Coordinates of C-alpha atoms in Angstrom, one line a residue:
Chain A
M73 CA -34.5 -37.1 -27.3
I74 CA -34.8 -35.9 -30.7
K75 CA -38.4 -36.2 -30.7
R76 CA -38.2 -34.5 -27.8
I77 CA -36.9 -31.4 -29.3
K78 CA -39.0 -31.8 -32.2
S79 CA -41.6 -31.5 -30.2
F80 CA -40.4 -28.5 -27.9
W81 CA -39.5 -26.3 -31.6
R82 CA -42.7 -27.4 -32.8
V83 CA -44.7 -25.4 -29.6
L84 CA -41.9 -23.0 -29.9
S85 CA -42.4 -22.3 -33.8
R86 CA -46.2 -21.3 -33.7
P87 CA -47.6 -18.8 -32.2
P88 CA -49.4 -19.5 -28.5
V89 CA -52.4 -21.2 -27.9
H90 CA -53.2 -20.9 -24.5
I91 CA -51.0 -17.7 -23.3
S92 CA -51.6 -14.5 -24.2
L93 CA -49.1 -12.1 -25.6
G94 CA -48.9 -9.8 -22.8
L95 CA -48.0 -12.7 -20.3
L96 CA -44.8 -13.9 -22.5
V97 CA -43.4 -10.2 -22.8
I98 CA -43.8 -10.2 -18.9
A99 CA -42.1 -13.5 -18.5
G100 CA -39.3 -12.0 -20.8
F101 CA -39.0 -8.8 -19.4
V102 CA -38.9 -10.5 -15.9
A103 CA -36.4 -13.1 -17.0
G104 CA -34.2 -10.3 -18.3
I105 CA -33.9 -8.3 -15.1
I106 CA -33.3 -11.4 -13.5
F107 CA -30.2 -12.3 -15.7
W108 CA -29.1 -8.4 -16.3
G109 CA -28.8 -8.3 -12.2
G110 CA -27.8 -11.9 -11.6
F111 CA -24.7 -11.4 -14.5
N112 CA -23.4 -8.2 -12.9
T113 CA -23.6 -9.5 -9.5
A114 CA -21.3 -12.6 -10.5
L115 CA -18.7 -10.2 -12.2
E116 CA -19.0 -8.0 -9.0
V117 CA -18.7 -10.9 -6.8
T118 CA -15.8 -12.5 -8.4
N119 CA -14.1 -9.0 -8.2
T120 CA -13.7 -8.7 -4.9
E121 CA -10.7 -9.5 -2.4
A122 CA -12.9 -11.8 -0.3
F123 CA -13.6 -14.0 -3.2
C124 CA -10.2 -13.6 -4.6
I125 CA -8.4 -15.0 -1.2
S126 CA -10.9 -17.6 -0.7
C127 CA -8.6 -19.8 -1.8
H128 CA -5.3 -20.2 0.2
E129 CA -3.1 -19.5 -2.6
M130 CA -3.8 -16.6 -2.8
K131 CA -4.3 -16.2 0.8
D132 CA -1.3 -17.1 2.3
N133 CA 1.2 -15.8 -0.5
V134 CA 0.5 -12.4 -2.3
F135 CA -2.0 -11.1 0.2
E136 CA 0.4 -11.6 2.9
E137 CA 2.8 -9.5 1.3
L138 CA 0.1 -6.7 0.2
K139 CA -0.5 -6.7 3.7
D140 CA 2.9 -4.5 4.5
T141 CA 3.1 -2.5 2.2
V142 CA 1.1 1.1 1.6
H143 CA -1.4 -0.2 -0.9
Y144 CA -2.8 -1.9 2.1
E145 CA -2.4 0.6 4.6
N146 CA -1.9 4.0 4.7
R147 CA -2.2 7.7 6.5
T148 CA -5.2 8.1 4.4
G149 CA -7.1 5.3 4.4
V150 CA -7.5 4.6 0.9
R151 CA -6.7 1.3 -0.3
A152 CA -6.3 -0.8 -3.3
T153 CA -7.8 -4.7 -3.2
C154 CA -6.8 -7.5 -5.8
P155 CA -8.7 -6.7 -8.5
D156 CA -7.9 -2.7 -8.4
C157 CA -4.4 -3.5 -9.8
H158 CA -5.4 -7.2 -11.2
V159 CA -8.7 -7.2 -13.1
P160 CA -8.7 -4.7 -16.3
H161 CA -11.4 -2.3 -15.8
N162 CA -11.9 -2.0 -19.4
W163 CA -15.4 -4.6 -20.0
T164 CA -13.7 -6.2 -22.9
D165 CA -10.3 -6.8 -21.5
K166 CA -12.4 -8.0 -17.9
I167 CA -14.0 -10.2 -19.8
A168 CA -11.2 -11.7 -21.3
R169 CA -9.2 -12.0 -18.1
K170 CA -12.2 -13.4 -16.4
M171 CA -12.2 -16.5 -18.9
Q172 CA -8.4 -16.4 -18.7
A173 CA -8.9 -17.4 -14.9
S174 CA -9.9 -21.0 -16.0
K175 CA -6.7 -21.3 -15.9
E176 CA -6.4 -20.6 -12.4
V177 CA -9.3 -22.3 -11.5
W178 CA -7.9 -25.5 -13.0
G179 CA -4.5 -24.6 -10.9
A180 CA -6.8 -24.7 -7.8
I181 CA -8.3 -27.6 -8.6
F182 CA -4.9 -29.7 -9.8
G183 CA -2.7 -27.9 -6.5
T184 CA -0.6 -26.3 -9.4
I185 CA 0.7 -23.5 -6.5
N186 CA -0.7 -25.1 -3.6
T187 CA 2.6 -24.9 -1.6
P188 CA 5.2 -21.8 -0.7
E189 CA 7.4 -23.8 -2.3
K190 CA 5.6 -24.5 -5.6
F191 CA 4.2 -20.7 -5.4
E192 CA 8.0 -19.4 -5.0
A193 CA 9.0 -21.7 -8.2
K194 CA 6.8 -20.1 -10.4
R195 CA 6.8 -16.5 -8.6
L196 CA 9.0 -15.3 -11.9
E197 CA 6.9 -16.3 -14.4
L198 CA 3.2 -15.1 -13.0
A199 CA 4.8 -11.8 -12.2
Q200 CA 6.2 -11.7 -15.7
H201 CA 2.4 -12.0 -16.9
E202 CA 1.4 -9.2 -15.3
W203 CA 4.6 -7.2 -16.2
A204 CA 3.6 -7.7 -20.0
R205 CA 0.3 -6.1 -19.2
F206 CA 1.2 -3.3 -17.3
S207 CA 4.1 -3.0 -19.6
A208 CA 1.6 -3.2 -22.7
N209 CA -1.0 -1.3 -21.2
N210 CA 1.3 1.6 -19.9
S211 CA 0.3 0.6 -16.2
L212 CA -3.0 1.6 -16.9
E213 CA -4.5 -0.3 -13.5
C214 CA -2.1 2.1 -11.3
R215 CA -3.0 5.4 -13.2
N216 CA -7.1 4.6 -12.8
C217 CA -6.1 6.0 -9.3
H218 CA -2.6 7.8 -9.8
D219 CA -2.0 10.6 -12.3
Y220 CA 1.3 12.3 -13.3
D221 CA -0.7 15.6 -14.0
S222 CA -2.1 15.2 -10.5
M223 CA 1.2 15.4 -9.0
D224 CA 2.1 18.2 -6.6
W225 CA 6.1 18.2 -7.5
D226 CA 6.7 20.7 -4.8
K227 CA 4.9 18.4 -2.4
M228 CA 7.2 15.9 -3.8
G229 CA 10.8 14.9 -1.7
D230 CA 14.0 15.5 -3.7
E231 CA 14.5 12.6 -4.8
A232 CA 11.2 11.5 -5.8
R233 CA 11.0 14.3 -8.4
R234 CA 14.1 14.2 -9.4
F235 CA 12.7 10.5 -11.0
M236 CA 9.0 11.3 -11.0
K237 CA 9.1 14.3 -13.4
P238 CA 11.7 13.0 -16.4
A239 CA 8.9 10.5 -16.1
A240 CA 6.0 12.1 -16.6
E241 CA 7.4 14.0 -19.7
R242 CA 7.9 10.6 -20.9
N243 CA 4.6 9.2 -19.9
Q244 CA 6.4 6.2 -18.7
S245 CA 4.9 3.3 -17.5
C246 CA 4.9 3.0 -13.6
L247 CA 5.9 -0.4 -13.2
D248 CA 9.3 0.2 -15.4
C249 CA 10.3 1.7 -11.9
H250 CA 8.0 0.3 -9.5
K251 CA 8.1 -3.6 -9.8
G252 CA 7.6 -5.3 -6.4
I253 CA 5.7 -2.3 -5.1
A254 CA 2.7 -4.6 -3.7
H255 CA 4.2 -8.3 -3.2
N256 CA 7.9 -9.6 -3.1
L257 CA 9.9 -10.1 -6.3
P258 CA 11.0 -13.1 -7.5
K259 CA 14.0 -14.3 -6.0
E260 CA 15.4 -14.4 -9.0
M261 CA 15.6 -10.5 -9.0
N262 CA 16.3 -10.1 -5.7
T263 CA 17.2 -11.6 -2.7
G264 CA 18.6 -14.9 -4.8
V265 CA 22.0 -15.3 -6.4
D266 CA 21.9 -14.1 -10.1
P267 CA 22.9 -16.8 -12.5
A268 CA 25.8 -15.1 -13.9
L269 CA 27.2 -13.8 -10.1
A270 CA 26.3 -17.9 -8.9
R271 CA 28.7 -19.4 -11.6
L272 CA 31.4 -16.5 -10.6
M273 CA 30.8 -18.1 -7.1
D274 CA 30.9 -22.1 -8.4
Q275 CA 34.0 -21.1 -10.4
A276 CA 35.6 -19.7 -6.8
A277 CA 34.5 -23.0 -5.0
G278 CA 36.7 -25.0 -7.4
A279 CA 39.5 -22.4 -8.1
R280 CA 43.2 -23.9 -8.0
L281 CA 45.0 -21.6 -5.5
T282 CA 49.1 -21.4 -4.8
T283 CA 50.3 -19.9 -2.1
G284 CA 52.1 -16.4 -2.9
E285 CA 49.3 -15.1 -5.5
T286 CA 47.2 -12.5 -5.5
Y287 CA 43.2 -12.9 -5.5
Y288 CA 39.8 -11.5 -5.5
T289 CA 36.8 -12.1 -4.0
V290 CA 33.6 -12.9 -5.4
T291 CA 31.4 -11.8 -2.9
S292 CA 32.1 -10.6 1.0
V293 CA 34.1 -13.3 2.5
D294 CA 33.9 -12.9 6.1
L295 CA 37.6 -12.8 8.4
Y296 CA 38.9 -14.3 11.0
T297 CA 41.8 -14.2 13.6
D298 CA 41.9 -17.9 14.4
P299 CA 43.0 -20.7 11.6
E300 CA 39.7 -22.3 13.4
L301 CA 37.7 -20.2 12.0
Q302 CA 36.4 -18.9 15.3
N303 CA 36.6 -15.7 16.2
R304 CA 35.3 -13.0 13.7
A305 CA 37.4 -10.3 12.7
G306 CA 35.0 -8.6 9.7
Y307 CA 35.0 -9.2 6.3
L308 CA 36.2 -8.0 2.5
D309 CA 34.2 -6.5 0.4
P310 CA 33.3 -8.3 -3.0
A311 CA 36.1 -8.0 -5.6
S312 CA 39.1 -6.8 -3.2
S313 CA 42.2 -8.2 -3.1
V314 CA 44.4 -10.1 -1.1
N315 CA 47.7 -12.2 -0.7
L316 CA 47.5 -16.0 0.1
I317 CA 49.9 -16.4 2.6
S318 CA 49.2 -20.1 3.2
T319 CA 46.6 -22.6 3.3
R320 CA 45.3 -25.3 6.8
G321 CA 42.7 -27.1 5.7
D322 CA 39.5 -25.3 4.8
A323 CA 41.5 -22.0 6.1
L324 CA 43.5 -19.3 4.1
E325 CA 45.7 -17.0 5.9
V326 CA 45.3 -14.1 3.7
Q327 CA 47.1 -10.7 3.6
V328 CA 45.0 -7.5 3.0
S329 CA 46.8 -4.6 2.1
G330 CA 45.0 -0.9 1.8
W331 CA 45.0 2.5 3.6
R332 CA 43.3 3.5 6.9
K333 CA 42.1 6.7 8.3
Q334 CA 44.1 7.7 10.9
K335 CA 40.4 8.6 12.7
G336 CA 38.2 7.0 14.8
F337 CA 38.9 3.1 15.2
G338 CA 40.4 2.8 11.2
R339 CA 38.0 -0.2 10.8
I340 CA 37.7 0.3 6.9
M341 CA 40.4 -0.6 4.9
Y342 CA 40.7 1.5 1.7
E343 CA 41.8 0.6 -1.6
G344 CA 44.3 2.6 -1.8
F345 CA 45.1 6.6 -0.2
G346 CA 42.4 9.3 -0.3
L347 CA 39.9 6.9 -2.1
N348 CA 37.3 6.2 -0.6
V349 CA 36.9 2.9 -1.7
A350 CA 36.6 0.0 1.1
S351 CA 38.1 -3.6 0.5
A352 CA 37.5 -4.8 3.9
V353 CA 35.7 -3.9 7.3
L354 CA 37.0 -5.0 10.1
E355 CA 35.5 -5.2 13.4
K356 CA 36.4 -2.4 16.5
E357 CA 38.4 -5.1 18.9
V358 CA 41.0 -6.0 15.9
A359 CA 41.0 -2.6 14.0
T360 CA 42.3 -1.0 17.1
D361 CA 44.9 -4.0 18.2
D362 CA 47.8 -2.2 16.4
A363 CA 50.1 -5.2 17.2
R364 CA 47.7 -6.7 14.1
F365 CA 49.2 -4.4 11.8
S366 CA 52.5 -3.6 10.3
A367 CA 52.0 -0.3 9.1
G368 CA 53.7 1.7 6.2
E369 CA 53.9 4.8 5.3
D370 CA 51.7 8.2 6.6
K371 CA 50.4 10.6 4.1
V372 CA 48.0 13.6 5.3
D373 CA 45.6 14.0 2.1
D374 CA 45.0 18.0 1.2
L375 CA 41.8 18.0 0.1
T376 CA 40.1 16.9 3.4
G377 CA 43.1 17.4 5.6
L378 CA 43.0 13.5 7.0
A379 CA 45.5 11.1 8.1
W380 CA 45.8 8.2 6.0
E381 CA 48.8 5.2 6.9
Q382 CA 49.3 2.4 4.7
A383 CA 48.7 -1.3 6.6
D384 CA 48.8 -4.6 5.9
I385 CA 46.8 -7.2 7.8
T386 CA 46.9 -10.9 7.8
L387 CA 43.6 -12.7 8.8
W388 CA 42.2 -16.3 7.9
A389 CA 39.2 -16.9 5.9
K390 CA 37.4 -19.5 4.6
K391 CA 38.5 -21.6 1.4
G392 CA 36.0 -21.3 -1.7
G393 CA 35.4 -17.2 -2.2
L394 CA 38.5 -16.5 -3.9
L395 CA 39.4 -15.7 -8.1
P396 CA 42.7 -15.2 -9.2
E397 CA 41.5 -12.4 -11.4
R398 CA 38.7 -10.0 -11.5
D399 CA 37.8 -8.9 -15.3
A400 CA 34.5 -11.3 -15.1
L401 CA 33.8 -10.0 -12.5
W402 CA 33.6 -6.5 -13.8
G403 CA 32.3 -7.9 -17.1
Y404 CA 29.3 -8.8 -14.5
A405 CA 29.2 -5.7 -12.9
D406 CA 28.9 -3.5 -15.5
Q407 CA 26.2 -5.7 -17.4
T408 CA 24.0 -5.3 -14.0
Y409 CA 25.0 -1.4 -13.7
S410 CA 23.9 -1.0 -17.0
D411 CA 20.8 -3.1 -16.9
G412 CA 20.0 -1.5 -13.3
C413 CA 20.2 2.0 -14.3
S414 CA 18.9 2.4 -18.1
V415 CA 15.3 0.9 -17.0
C416 CA 14.8 4.6 -15.9
H417 CA 17.3 6.5 -17.5
G418 CA 20.4 6.4 -19.8
E419 CA 23.6 5.5 -17.4
P420 CA 26.7 7.7 -16.7
A421 CA 30.2 5.8 -17.9
P422 CA 31.6 4.8 -14.7
A423 CA 34.4 7.1 -15.7
H424 CA 31.9 10.4 -15.5
F425 CA 32.6 10.3 -11.8
D426 CA 35.6 10.6 -9.6
A427 CA 36.0 7.1 -6.8
N428 CA 34.9 9.8 -4.1
T429 CA 31.8 10.7 -5.6
W430 CA 30.2 7.4 -7.0
P431 CA 29.1 6.3 -3.5
A432 CA 27.0 9.5 -2.9
M433 CA 25.9 9.0 -6.1
F434 CA 25.1 5.2 -5.9
S435 CA 23.3 5.2 -3.3
G436 CA 20.8 7.8 -3.8
M437 CA 19.8 5.6 -7.1
V438 CA 20.1 2.0 -6.1
G439 CA 17.3 1.7 -4.1
F440 CA 15.4 2.0 -7.3
T441 CA 17.0 -1.3 -8.8
N442 CA 16.6 -4.8 -7.4
M443 CA 20.1 -5.8 -6.6
N444 CA 21.0 -7.2 -3.5
A445 CA 23.3 -5.9 -0.7
E446 CA 26.0 -8.3 -2.3
T447 CA 25.5 -6.6 -6.0
Q448 CA 25.5 -3.5 -4.9
A449 CA 29.0 -3.3 -3.1
L450 CA 30.2 -5.0 -6.1
V451 CA 28.9 -2.6 -8.4
L452 CA 29.8 0.1 -6.4
K453 CA 33.7 -0.8 -6.1
Y454 CA 33.6 -1.4 -10.0
L455 CA 31.9 1.9 -10.7
Q456 CA 35.2 3.1 -8.4
L457 CA 38.0 1.6 -9.4
H458 CA 36.6 2.6 -13.3
S459 CA 36.1 5.9 -12.0
S460 CA 37.9 9.2 -13.7
D461 CA 41.1 8.3 -11.1
F462 CA 41.8 5.5 -13.0
A463 CA 40.2 5.9 -16.4
E464 CA 42.6 7.7 -18.9
N465 CA 41.1 10.4 -21.1
A466 CA 38.4 11.0 -18.5
H467 CA 37.4 14.3 -17.6
Chain B
M288 CA -69.0 -12.4 -36.7
G289 CA -69.3 -14.1 -33.2
K290 CA -67.0 -15.3 -31.0
Q291 CA -65.5 -18.5 -31.6
P292 CA -65.7 -20.9 -28.9
V293 CA -61.9 -21.5 -27.8
T294 CA -61.4 -24.9 -29.5
S295 CA -57.7 -25.6 -29.6
T296 CA -56.8 -26.4 -33.4
A297 CA -53.0 -26.4 -32.7
T298 CA -51.5 -29.9 -33.0
D299 CA -48.5 -31.9 -32.1
Q300 CA -47.1 -34.1 -34.7
D301 CA -49.1 -36.9 -33.8
G302 CA -52.3 -35.1 -33.7
T303 CA -52.6 -34.9 -29.8
P304 CA -53.6 -30.8 -28.6
I305 CA -50.9 -28.4 -27.3
S306 CA -51.5 -28.5 -23.7
K307 CA -51.9 -25.3 -21.5
A308 CA -48.8 -26.8 -19.0
R309 CA -46.8 -28.0 -22.1
E310 CA -46.5 -24.5 -23.5
W311 CA -45.5 -22.8 -20.0
Q312 CA -43.3 -25.4 -19.8
V313 CA -41.5 -24.4 -23.2
V314 CA -41.8 -20.7 -22.4
L315 CA -40.2 -21.0 -18.7
M316 CA -37.5 -23.4 -20.4
V317 CA -36.2 -20.7 -22.6
T318 CA -36.7 -17.6 -20.6
F319 CA -34.7 -18.8 -17.9
V320 CA -32.9 -21.7 -19.1
I321 CA -31.9 -21.7 -22.8
L322 CA -31.4 -17.7 -23.4
P323 CA -29.3 -17.0 -20.2
A324 CA -27.1 -20.2 -20.8
T325 CA -26.8 -18.7 -24.3
A326 CA -25.8 -15.3 -23.2
V327 CA -23.4 -16.4 -20.8
A328 CA -21.9 -18.6 -23.5
V329 CA -21.6 -16.0 -25.9
V330 CA -20.1 -13.5 -23.6
G331 CA -18.0 -16.4 -22.2
G332 CA -16.6 -17.0 -25.6
Y333 CA -16.2 -13.3 -26.7
G334 CA -13.6 -13.2 -23.3
F335 CA -11.4 -16.5 -24.8
A336 CA -11.8 -14.8 -28.5
V337 CA -10.2 -12.2 -27.1
W338 CA -7.8 -14.1 -24.5
I339 CA -6.8 -16.3 -27.8
G340 CA -6.7 -12.8 -29.7
Q341 CA -4.2 -11.2 -26.7
M342 CA -1.5 -14.7 -27.2
F343 CA -1.0 -13.5 -30.7
F344 CA -1.0 -9.9 -30.7
G345 CA 0.0 -9.2 -26.8
P346 CA -1.9 -8.1 -23.7
P347 CA -4.1 -5.0 -24.8
G348 CA -2.5 -2.0 -25.4
H349 CA -3.4 1.7 -23.6
P350 CA -6.1 3.4 -25.1

């Protein structure tokens, strides 16, 4: 072998005997063209969507999710393919990314994410890699198409403009607010339960209950008219108070006290007179059955002219969703509130608005966060019950 | 000065003259195999170096 290399080097290291200089130059030139073309073609081919989804890990998971989004199909017919967002366009960063793909080749060979379950388990980590890149380069790959300077504020919806304009002034990174725009969010952030909330749910599941005491729901709790828990009567919102009347097996007899509007079916039970803070939502059949309620005081809200009545109703609920106090719930809600809002702007203090202003405020904003419906209800209630109606020294 | 008859003077280590076929073999090997492989290795190595750099300094920032 060494002899072969030595012989090879001897031929290479002295002027050619048989081949003319012209032929050598042509050979080198042609080889150069073929190499350069081949190199670029290889880069191009590995930068196509067809190449990306040639492995089922990408095709069955992230590509399927992309298909439902505006980046796949829209009225103008311009679309983003995988590499548009996921491969840097700058040459050095692109080559580095291509080398990082050796990790993906490894994963494809050894099946690191070859089942939907394995993929879901890794989704948060994988997403965090991408978010870190977008965060560092100020969402450069988005900006290859989208540009703050080309946005027509007048054509934008009012709500969109209210957020986009301040973001443009600060040249904010797109992904700060638009995570999950092309693929599902990791379940830890979206549909799944936050570990902090899960801990509270565990506490509720194991809580010792005493008849006659007041308890609070951690998440929504279904209500039934019968102790067998067969006939649905509605549900309690998170962080709503009930009085425990009695226990029968797995069923709890609870009394919900609140105020109802004397208008429509009165399906919603509110926390207090004139306050749009829901504590329970009842089925129509239950809400219209006056015999079920022990009605109290009637009062007209001068501000709206609506008549309210104080009402108690006793229903059944499944064991395991109640906590003896709601300070921990408020702590969780407060954390979620500030985390969710401060991504884009400073959050107003809960006492900045009154209880009846918060629902409209909140529903206008919450779409920009990744709170699930359950958490949204809890946070809204936290804000309302800590609003200027309840806080001291509030404006 | 007359034209010299082509008599190969270049010889291999053990004295055997370098044949035309051997010379072509070496040229094609170098231009189509060794240099392209080297170029790919250099670019790939550069990519890996940048990747390793990113592990310490974080992902590339914005220009």
